[in-house]
mmCIF file of C-alpha atoms in Angstrom:
data_model
loop_
_atom_site.group_PDB
_atom_site.id
_atom_site.type_symbol
_atom_site.label_atom_id
_atom_site.label_comp_id
_atom_site.label_asym_id
_atom_site.label_seq_id
_atom_site.Cartn_x
_atom_site.Cartn_y
_atom_site.Cartn_z
ATOM 1 C CA LYS A 9 7.009 -63.078 -129.182
ATOM 2 C CA ASP A 10 6.698 -65.275 -125.879
ATOM 3 C CA PRO A 11 3.522 -63.667 -124.558
ATOM 4 C CA TYR A 12 4.806 -64.183 -120.856
ATOM 5 C CA TYR A 13 8.321 -62.781 -121.496
ATOM 6 C CA TRP A 14 9.710 -59.400 -122.875
ATOM 7 C CA SER A 15 13.502 -58.257 -123.432
ATOM 8 C CA MET A 16 15.130 -55.166 -125.307
ATOM 9 C CA ARG A 17 18.524 -53.571 -124.687
ATOM 10 C CA ILE A 18 18.937 -50.611 -123.003
ATOM 11 C CA PHE A 19 21.321 -47.900 -122.634
ATOM 12 C CA ASN A 20 22.970 -47.236 -119.016
ATOM 13 C CA PRO A 21 21.720 -43.543 -118.177
ATOM 14 C CA LYS A 22 25.132 -41.429 -118.264
ATOM 15 C CA THR A 23 25.968 -40.715 -114.561
ATOM 16 C CA ARG A 24 28.467 -38.262 -113.179
ATOM 17 C CA GLY A 25 31.342 -38.595 -110.531
ATOM 18 C CA ASN A 26 30.879 -42.636 -109.863
ATOM 19 C CA GLU A 27 33.127 -43.871 -112.990
ATOM 20 C CA SER A 28 37.025 -44.516 -112.298
ATOM 21 C CA SER A 29 39.944 -47.042 -113.604
ATOM 22 C CA SER A 30 38.340 -49.496 -111.226
ATOM 23 C CA ASN A 31 34.628 -49.073 -111.101
ATOM 24 C CA LYS A 32 33.908 -49.083 -114.690
ATOM 25 C CA GLU A 33 30.418 -47.886 -116.024
ATOM 26 C CA ILE A 34 28.012 -50.589 -117.953
ATOM 27 C CA LYS A 35 27.442 -49.049 -120.980
ATOM 28 C CA SER A 36 24.781 -50.948 -122.523
ATOM 29 C CA ALA A 37 22.477 -53.853 -121.027
ATOM 30 C CA THR A 38 19.938 -56.064 -121.257
ATOM 31 C CA LEU A 39 16.294 -55.546 -119.553
ATOM 32 C CA THR A 40 13.925 -58.336 -119.500
ATOM 33 C CA ILE A 41 10.362 -58.526 -118.213
ATOM 34 C CA GLU A 42 8.715 -62.002 -117.176
ATOM 35 C CA SER A 43 5.294 -62.956 -115.800
ATOM 36 C CA LEU A 44 6.082 -65.972 -113.371
ATOM 37 C CA ASP A 45 2.464 -65.949 -112.072
ATOM 38 C CA LYS A 46 -0.777 -64.347 -112.076
ATOM 39 C CA SER A 47 0.597 -62.540 -109.192
ATOM 40 C CA VAL A 48 4.475 -62.461 -109.428
ATOM 41 C CA ILE A 49 6.514 -60.532 -112.156
ATOM 42 C CA GLU A 50 10.524 -60.423 -112.588
ATOM 43 C CA ILE A 51 12.114 -57.165 -113.472
ATOM 44 C CA LYS A 52 15.801 -57.793 -114.424
ATOM 45 C CA ILE A 53 18.746 -55.937 -116.201
ATOM 46 C CA VAL A 54 22.109 -57.509 -116.682
ATOM 47 C CA ASP A 55 25.322 -56.303 -118.375
ATOM 48 C CA GLU A 56 24.881 -57.011 -122.080
ATOM 49 C CA ALA A 57 28.431 -57.611 -122.233
ATOM 50 C CA GLU A 58 29.714 -59.756 -120.075
ATOM 51 C CA ARG A 59 28.328 -62.068 -117.273
ATOM 52 C CA ARG A 60 28.130 -61.086 -113.461
ATOM 53 C CA TRP A 61 27.419 -62.922 -110.404
ATOM 54 C CA GLU A 62 24.105 -63.800 -110.011
ATOM 55 C CA PRO A 63 22.390 -66.330 -106.743
ATOM 56 C CA PRO A 64 21.241 -69.474 -108.038
ATOM 57 C CA MET A 65 17.588 -69.954 -107.670
ATOM 58 C CA ILE A 66 16.931 -73.299 -106.090
ATOM 59 C CA ASN A 67 13.264 -73.618 -106.838
ATOM 60 C CA PRO A 68 12.248 -73.411 -110.743
ATOM 61 C CA LYS A 69 10.912 -70.329 -111.340
ATOM 62 C CA SER A 70 7.482 -72.038 -112.773
ATOM 63 C CA GLY A 71 7.300 -74.002 -109.477
ATOM 64 C CA LYS A 72 4.277 -75.941 -108.084
ATOM 65 C CA GLY A 73 1.109 -73.186 -107.500
ATOM 66 C CA TYR A 74 2.199 -71.224 -110.309
ATOM 67 C CA GLU A 75 0.173 -70.082 -113.112
ATOM 68 C CA LYS A 76 1.518 -68.144 -115.798
ATOM 69 C CA ASN A 77 -0.191 -64.989 -116.737
ATOM 70 C CA LEU A 78 0.108 -62.874 -119.962
ATOM 71 C CA LEU A 79 2.515 -59.964 -119.838
ATOM 72 C CA GLU A 80 -0.424 -57.661 -121.205
ATOM 73 C CA ASN A 81 -2.403 -58.453 -118.066
ATOM 74 C CA MET A 82 -0.056 -57.953 -115.489
ATOM 75 C CA GLY A 83 -0.336 -54.111 -115.455
ATOM 76 C CA TYR A 84 3.002 -52.917 -116.345
ATOM 77 C CA SER A 85 3.931 -50.060 -118.762
ATOM 78 C CA PHE A 86 7.404 -49.283 -119.978
ATOM 79 C CA ASN A 87 9.038 -46.419 -121.736
ATOM 80 C CA SER A 88 12.604 -46.484 -123.209
ATOM 81 C CA GLN A 89 13.059 -42.672 -123.408
ATOM 82 C CA PRO A 90 13.643 -41.986 -120.768
ATOM 83 C CA PHE A 91 13.907 -44.941 -119.133
ATOM 84 C CA GLU A 92 10.752 -45.596 -117.136
ATOM 85 C CA PHE A 93 8.382 -48.256 -115.769
ATOM 86 C CA THR A 94 5.113 -48.614 -113.849
ATOM 87 C CA ILE A 95 3.056 -51.688 -112.340
ATOM 88 C CA ILE A 96 -0.513 -50.794 -111.827
ATOM 89 C CA ASP A 97 -2.717 -53.802 -110.223
ATOM 90 C CA PRO A 98 -4.835 -55.169 -112.540
ATOM 91 C CA ASN A 99 -7.732 -55.663 -110.183
ATOM 92 C CA THR A 100 -7.641 -52.512 -108.345
ATOM 93 C CA LYS A 101 -6.473 -50.463 -111.238
ATOM 94 C CA GLU A 102 -3.965 -48.817 -108.306
ATOM 95 C CA LEU A 103 -0.590 -47.788 -109.102
ATOM 96 C CA MET A 104 1.751 -50.194 -107.049
ATOM 97 C CA VAL A 105 5.212 -48.937 -108.077
ATOM 98 C CA GLU A 106 6.816 -46.568 -110.467
ATOM 99 C CA LEU A 107 10.707 -46.062 -111.530
ATOM 100 C CA SER A 108 11.986 -43.008 -113.563
ATOM 101 C CA ALA A 109 15.318 -42.552 -114.550
ATOM 102 C CA ALA A 110 14.611 -38.921 -115.463
ATOM 103 C CA LYS A 111 15.245 -38.317 -111.781
ATOM 104 C CA ASP A 112 18.788 -37.900 -111.079
ATOM 105 C CA GLY A 113 20.834 -40.860 -109.977
ATOM 106 C CA VAL A 114 17.813 -43.094 -109.954
ATOM 107 C CA LEU A 115 19.204 -45.606 -111.957
ATOM 108 C CA GLN A 116 23.123 -46.404 -112.144
ATOM 109 C CA PHE A 117 24.707 -49.301 -113.160
ATOM 110 C CA PHE A 118 28.450 -49.533 -112.570
ATOM 111 C CA ASP A 119 30.907 -52.975 -111.783
ATOM 112 C CA LYS A 120 31.193 -51.980 -108.289
ATOM 113 C CA LEU A 121 28.025 -49.635 -107.321
ATOM 114 C CA LEU A 122 24.208 -50.799 -108.951
ATOM 115 C CA GLN A 123 21.815 -47.969 -107.873
ATOM 116 C CA ILE A 124 17.686 -48.138 -108.389
ATOM 117 C CA GLY A 125 15.040 -46.747 -106.924
ATOM 118 C CA PHE A 126 11.355 -47.154 -106.620
ATOM 119 C CA GLN A 127 8.385 -45.212 -105.736
ATOM 120 C CA PHE A 128 5.411 -46.585 -103.505
ATOM 121 C CA LYS A 129 1.887 -45.317 -102.928
ATOM 122 C CA SER A 130 2.592 -46.094 -99.110
ATOM 123 C CA GLN A 131 4.721 -45.411 -96.057
ATOM 124 C CA LYS A 132 4.221 -48.859 -94.253
ATOM 125 C CA PHE A 133 7.193 -51.505 -94.951
ATOM 126 C CA PHE A 134 7.682 -54.544 -93.120
ATOM 127 C CA GLY A 135 11.034 -57.069 -93.378
ATOM 128 C CA LEU A 136 14.586 -56.814 -94.434
ATOM 129 C CA GLY A 137 15.328 -59.269 -91.575
ATOM 130 C CA GLU A 138 16.978 -60.174 -89.727
ATOM 131 C CA ARG A 139 16.390 -56.952 -87.060
ATOM 132 C CA VAL A 140 14.680 -55.799 -84.371
ATOM 133 C CA THR A 141 12.629 -52.706 -85.012
ATOM 134 C CA GLY A 142 10.077 -52.678 -81.897
ATOM 135 C CA ASP A 143 6.441 -53.368 -83.825
ATOM 136 C CA PHE A 144 7.864 -54.757 -86.778
ATOM 137 C CA GLU A 145 7.125 -51.976 -89.063
ATOM 138 C CA LEU A 146 10.431 -49.992 -90.964
ATOM 139 C CA CYS A 147 11.343 -46.639 -90.648
ATOM 140 C CA THR A 148 8.981 -45.358 -88.161
ATOM 141 C CA GLU A 149 10.883 -43.154 -86.208
ATOM 142 C CA HIS A 150 12.810 -41.113 -89.044
ATOM 143 C CA SER A 151 11.673 -39.600 -92.387
ATOM 144 C CA GLU A 152 14.877 -41.372 -94.087
ATOM 145 C CA CYS A 153 15.854 -44.551 -92.949
ATOM 146 C CA LEU A 154 18.882 -46.880 -94.206
ATOM 147 C CA TYR A 155 19.316 -50.432 -93.546
ATOM 148 C CA THR A 156 22.136 -52.456 -94.311
ATOM 149 C CA LEU A 157 22.191 -55.738 -95.673
ATOM 150 C CA TRP A 158 25.074 -57.869 -94.851
ATOM 151 C CA GLY A 159 25.249 -60.936 -92.882
ATOM 152 C CA LYS A 160 28.013 -60.590 -90.322
ATOM 153 C CA ASP A 161 26.947 -62.923 -87.462
ATOM 154 C CA ASN A 162 25.514 -60.050 -85.598
ATOM 155 C CA ALA A 163 22.474 -61.463 -84.315
ATOM 156 C CA SER A 164 19.136 -59.390 -84.494
ATOM 157 C CA PRO A 165 20.425 -55.694 -83.602
ATOM 158 C CA TYR A 166 17.784 -53.117 -82.855
ATOM 159 C CA ASP A 167 18.001 -51.259 -85.853
ATOM 160 C CA ASP A 168 15.936 -47.790 -86.150
ATOM 161 C CA GLY A 169 17.653 -47.035 -89.948
ATOM 162 C CA LYS A 170 19.543 -44.320 -88.513
ATOM 163 C CA GLY A 171 23.142 -44.334 -90.078
ATOM 164 C CA GLY A 172 22.999 -47.901 -91.462
ATOM 165 C CA GLY A 173 26.143 -50.015 -91.241
ATOM 166 C CA LYS A 174 24.597 -52.281 -88.786
ATOM 167 C CA GLY A 175 24.363 -55.803 -90.584
ATOM 168 C CA VAL A 176 22.324 -58.562 -89.861
ATOM 169 C CA TYR A 177 22.894 -62.333 -88.951
ATOM 170 C CA GLY A 178 21.459 -63.522 -92.283
ATOM 171 C CA GLN A 179 20.565 -61.777 -95.264
ATOM 172 C CA GLN A 180 16.914 -61.349 -96.186
ATOM 173 C CA PRO A 181 16.251 -58.852 -99.035
ATOM 174 C CA PHE A 182 12.508 -58.868 -99.064
ATOM 175 C CA TYR A 183 10.382 -56.820 -97.595
ATOM 176 C CA MET A 184 6.342 -56.416 -97.752
ATOM 177 C CA ILE A 185 4.430 -52.926 -98.419
ATOM 178 C CA GLN A 186 0.747 -52.214 -96.707
ATOM 179 C CA LEU A 187 -1.714 -50.272 -99.049
ATOM 180 C CA LYS A 188 -4.280 -48.016 -98.852
ATOM 181 C CA ASN A 189 -6.674 -51.001 -97.753
ATOM 182 C CA PRO A 190 -4.593 -52.481 -94.672
ATOM 183 C CA GLN A 191 -5.849 -55.750 -95.519
ATOM 184 C CA LEU A 192 -3.580 -55.732 -98.926
ATOM 185 C CA PHE A 193 0.122 -55.979 -99.054
ATOM 186 C CA MET A 194 2.708 -56.186 -101.946
ATOM 187 C CA GLY A 195 6.103 -57.591 -101.924
ATOM 188 C CA VAL A 196 9.231 -57.184 -103.177
ATOM 189 C CA LEU A 197 12.449 -59.246 -103.579
ATOM 190 C CA SER A 198 15.555 -57.632 -104.580
ATOM 191 C CA PHE A 199 17.568 -61.233 -105.571
ATOM 192 C CA ASN A 200 21.055 -59.913 -104.783
ATOM 193 C CA SER A 201 23.596 -61.858 -102.597
ATOM 194 C CA ASN A 202 26.328 -58.893 -102.616
ATOM 195 C CA ASP A 203 26.319 -56.024 -99.469
ATOM 196 C CA GLN A 204 23.238 -53.922 -100.223
ATOM 197 C CA ASP A 205 21.890 -50.720 -98.755
ATOM 198 C CA VAL A 206 18.425 -50.123 -98.679
ATOM 199 C CA ILE A 207 16.889 -46.689 -97.994
ATOM 200 C CA ILE A 208 13.680 -45.545 -97.305
ATOM 201 C CA LYS A 209 12.538 -42.074 -97.636
ATOM 202 C CA ARG A 210 8.806 -41.117 -96.631
ATOM 203 C CA LEU A 211 7.467 -38.047 -98.977
ATOM 204 C CA SER A 212 5.042 -35.126 -97.544
ATOM 205 C CA SER A 213 2.835 -36.496 -100.489
ATOM 206 C CA GLY A 214 2.182 -39.734 -98.666
ATOM 207 C CA ASN A 215 3.998 -42.072 -101.106
ATOM 208 C CA SER A 216 7.550 -43.267 -100.563
ATOM 209 C CA ASN A 217 11.151 -43.385 -102.404
ATOM 210 C CA VAL A 218 13.032 -46.938 -101.983
ATOM 211 C CA VAL A 219 16.480 -46.821 -103.305
ATOM 212 C CA HIS A 220 18.685 -50.045 -103.419
ATOM 213 C CA LYS A 221 22.547 -49.502 -103.322
ATOM 214 C CA MET A 222 24.361 -52.797 -103.960
ATOM 215 C CA ILE A 223 28.281 -53.295 -104.890
ATOM 216 C CA GLY A 224 27.813 -56.061 -107.302
ATOM 217 C CA GLY A 225 26.020 -58.623 -109.260
ATOM 218 C CA VAL A 226 22.641 -57.540 -111.260
ATOM 219 C CA PHE A 227 19.496 -55.858 -110.660
ATOM 220 C CA ASP A 228 16.933 -58.819 -110.139
ATOM 221 C CA TYR A 229 13.675 -57.911 -108.684
ATOM 222 C CA TYR A 230 10.104 -59.730 -107.913
ATOM 223 C CA PHE A 231 7.152 -57.725 -107.367
ATOM 224 C CA PHE A 232 4.376 -59.981 -105.959
ATOM 225 C CA TYR A 233 0.935 -58.122 -106.664
ATOM 226 C CA PRO A 234 -1.488 -57.061 -103.325
ATOM 227 C CA GLY A 235 -3.174 -60.080 -101.476
ATOM 228 C CA SER A 236 -3.175 -60.589 -98.013
ATOM 229 C CA ALA A 237 0.038 -60.902 -95.919
ATOM 230 C CA ASN A 238 -0.165 -64.655 -95.636
ATOM 231 C CA PHE A 239 -0.794 -64.806 -99.632
ATOM 232 C CA VAL A 240 2.024 -62.796 -100.388
ATOM 233 C CA LEU A 241 4.404 -64.864 -98.195
ATOM 234 C CA MET A 242 2.936 -67.976 -99.654
ATOM 235 C CA LYS A 243 3.937 -66.906 -103.345
ATOM 236 C CA TYR A 244 7.532 -65.621 -101.717
ATOM 237 C CA HIS A 245 8.264 -69.132 -100.621
ATOM 238 C CA GLU A 246 6.827 -70.779 -103.506
ATOM 239 C CA LEU A 247 9.419 -69.302 -105.272
ATOM 240 C CA ILE A 248 12.591 -69.086 -103.162
ATOM 241 C CA GLY A 249 11.614 -72.710 -101.699
ATOM 242 C CA ARG A 250 10.031 -73.874 -98.370
ATOM 243 C CA PRO A 251 11.987 -74.397 -95.367
ATOM 244 C CA TYR A 252 13.451 -77.876 -94.793
ATOM 245 C CA ILE A 253 11.908 -79.968 -91.442
ATOM 246 C CA PRO A 254 14.517 -82.501 -90.865
ATOM 247 C CA PRO A 255 13.071 -86.104 -89.826
ATOM 248 C CA PHE A 256 12.632 -86.728 -85.888
ATOM 249 C CA TRP A 257 15.105 -89.073 -85.810
ATOM 250 C CA ALA A 258 17.781 -86.912 -87.227
ATOM 251 C CA LEU A 259 17.383 -84.725 -84.689
ATOM 252 C CA GLY A 260 20.051 -85.060 -81.757
ATOM 253 C CA PHE A 261 21.787 -82.841 -78.651
ATOM 254 C CA HIS A 262 23.502 -79.989 -80.190
ATOM 255 C CA GLN A 263 26.222 -77.564 -78.202
ATOM 256 C CA CYS A 264 26.754 -74.242 -79.744
ATOM 257 C CA ARG A 265 30.147 -73.031 -79.532
ATOM 258 C CA TYR A 266 28.567 -69.342 -78.976
ATOM 259 C CA GLY A 267 30.321 -67.593 -76.125
ATOM 260 C CA TRP A 268 33.562 -69.778 -75.890
ATOM 261 C CA THR A 269 36.094 -67.181 -75.840
ATOM 262 C CA THR A 270 39.239 -68.893 -74.674
ATOM 263 C CA LEU A 271 40.409 -72.163 -74.524
ATOM 264 C CA LYS A 272 39.920 -72.655 -70.875
ATOM 265 C CA LYS A 273 36.217 -72.390 -71.614
ATOM 266 C CA VAL A 274 36.575 -75.139 -74.362
ATOM 267 C CA GLN A 275 38.463 -77.496 -72.400
ATOM 268 C CA ASN A 276 35.802 -77.052 -69.173
ATOM 269 C CA VAL A 277 32.662 -77.980 -71.694
ATOM 270 C CA VAL A 278 34.224 -80.947 -72.977
ATOM 271 C CA ALA A 279 35.245 -82.213 -69.240
ATOM 272 C CA LYS A 280 31.527 -81.649 -68.349
ATOM 273 C CA PHE A 281 30.517 -83.612 -71.263
ATOM 274 C CA GLU A 282 32.665 -86.127 -69.826
ATOM 275 C CA GLU A 283 31.727 -85.852 -66.311
ATOM 276 C CA ASN A 284 27.816 -86.532 -66.947
ATOM 277 C CA ASP A 285 28.639 -89.319 -69.511
ATOM 278 C CA ILE A 286 27.146 -87.488 -72.736
ATOM 279 C CA PRO A 287 28.470 -88.644 -76.115
ATOM 280 C CA LEU A 288 30.633 -86.092 -77.936
ATOM 281 C CA GLU A 289 31.744 -85.685 -81.568
#
């Protein structure tokens, strides 16, 4: 009876064609909905029978600056048959996000394939770094875009969302959505460290479908309620932790090995350090 936390057992909607001996379907799962703050709600679906990999959360969920709110005040609604939920901004009464398993394939839970889809009342998306998109906005050149989140040392690739698979230097599974009021944004964090594709599809209605496909882990989503872009980012960093700034005395010279493709180049660099009497460890 925790007023900030709610949990129930759900059955995985039957899917077709994806189950195999090496990719078993998760037959039943546990859904939890938790209010972390007046402007942050967590929706999580895990395997009921077996614990699966989840990245550790460094910051406690009730960290500094967080003030819990009753779930009943968070504007969410849920149905079990068919599985669906919506979140409505309690301040503006605007629909923020909708999920319905009645739509074919929108929710799939297998050992090596997790898929979930959301619908948003907007077509303006920002984030999913680190990638170059021209004006920072995602999916402006096509009606359907695919962005791959997989850290493979690919420094800031230009990515128009066509084809996917580009990978990035670092994985940032977070995006913001600009709402009808251009001063308001909401945020979404997909807290999953596995290889992940995010597909954004613009609809003729002015809405957008966003589908997340992952190869492991669990469904763990944090929704940040509308506010200014700065406010949403502040709440995001309160959750995951802020960047650490080292003390000035700890900083020193740094030599990057980027571009060293042969032993001869490495030897030349070391020789230049010695020639200029620069300490090298």
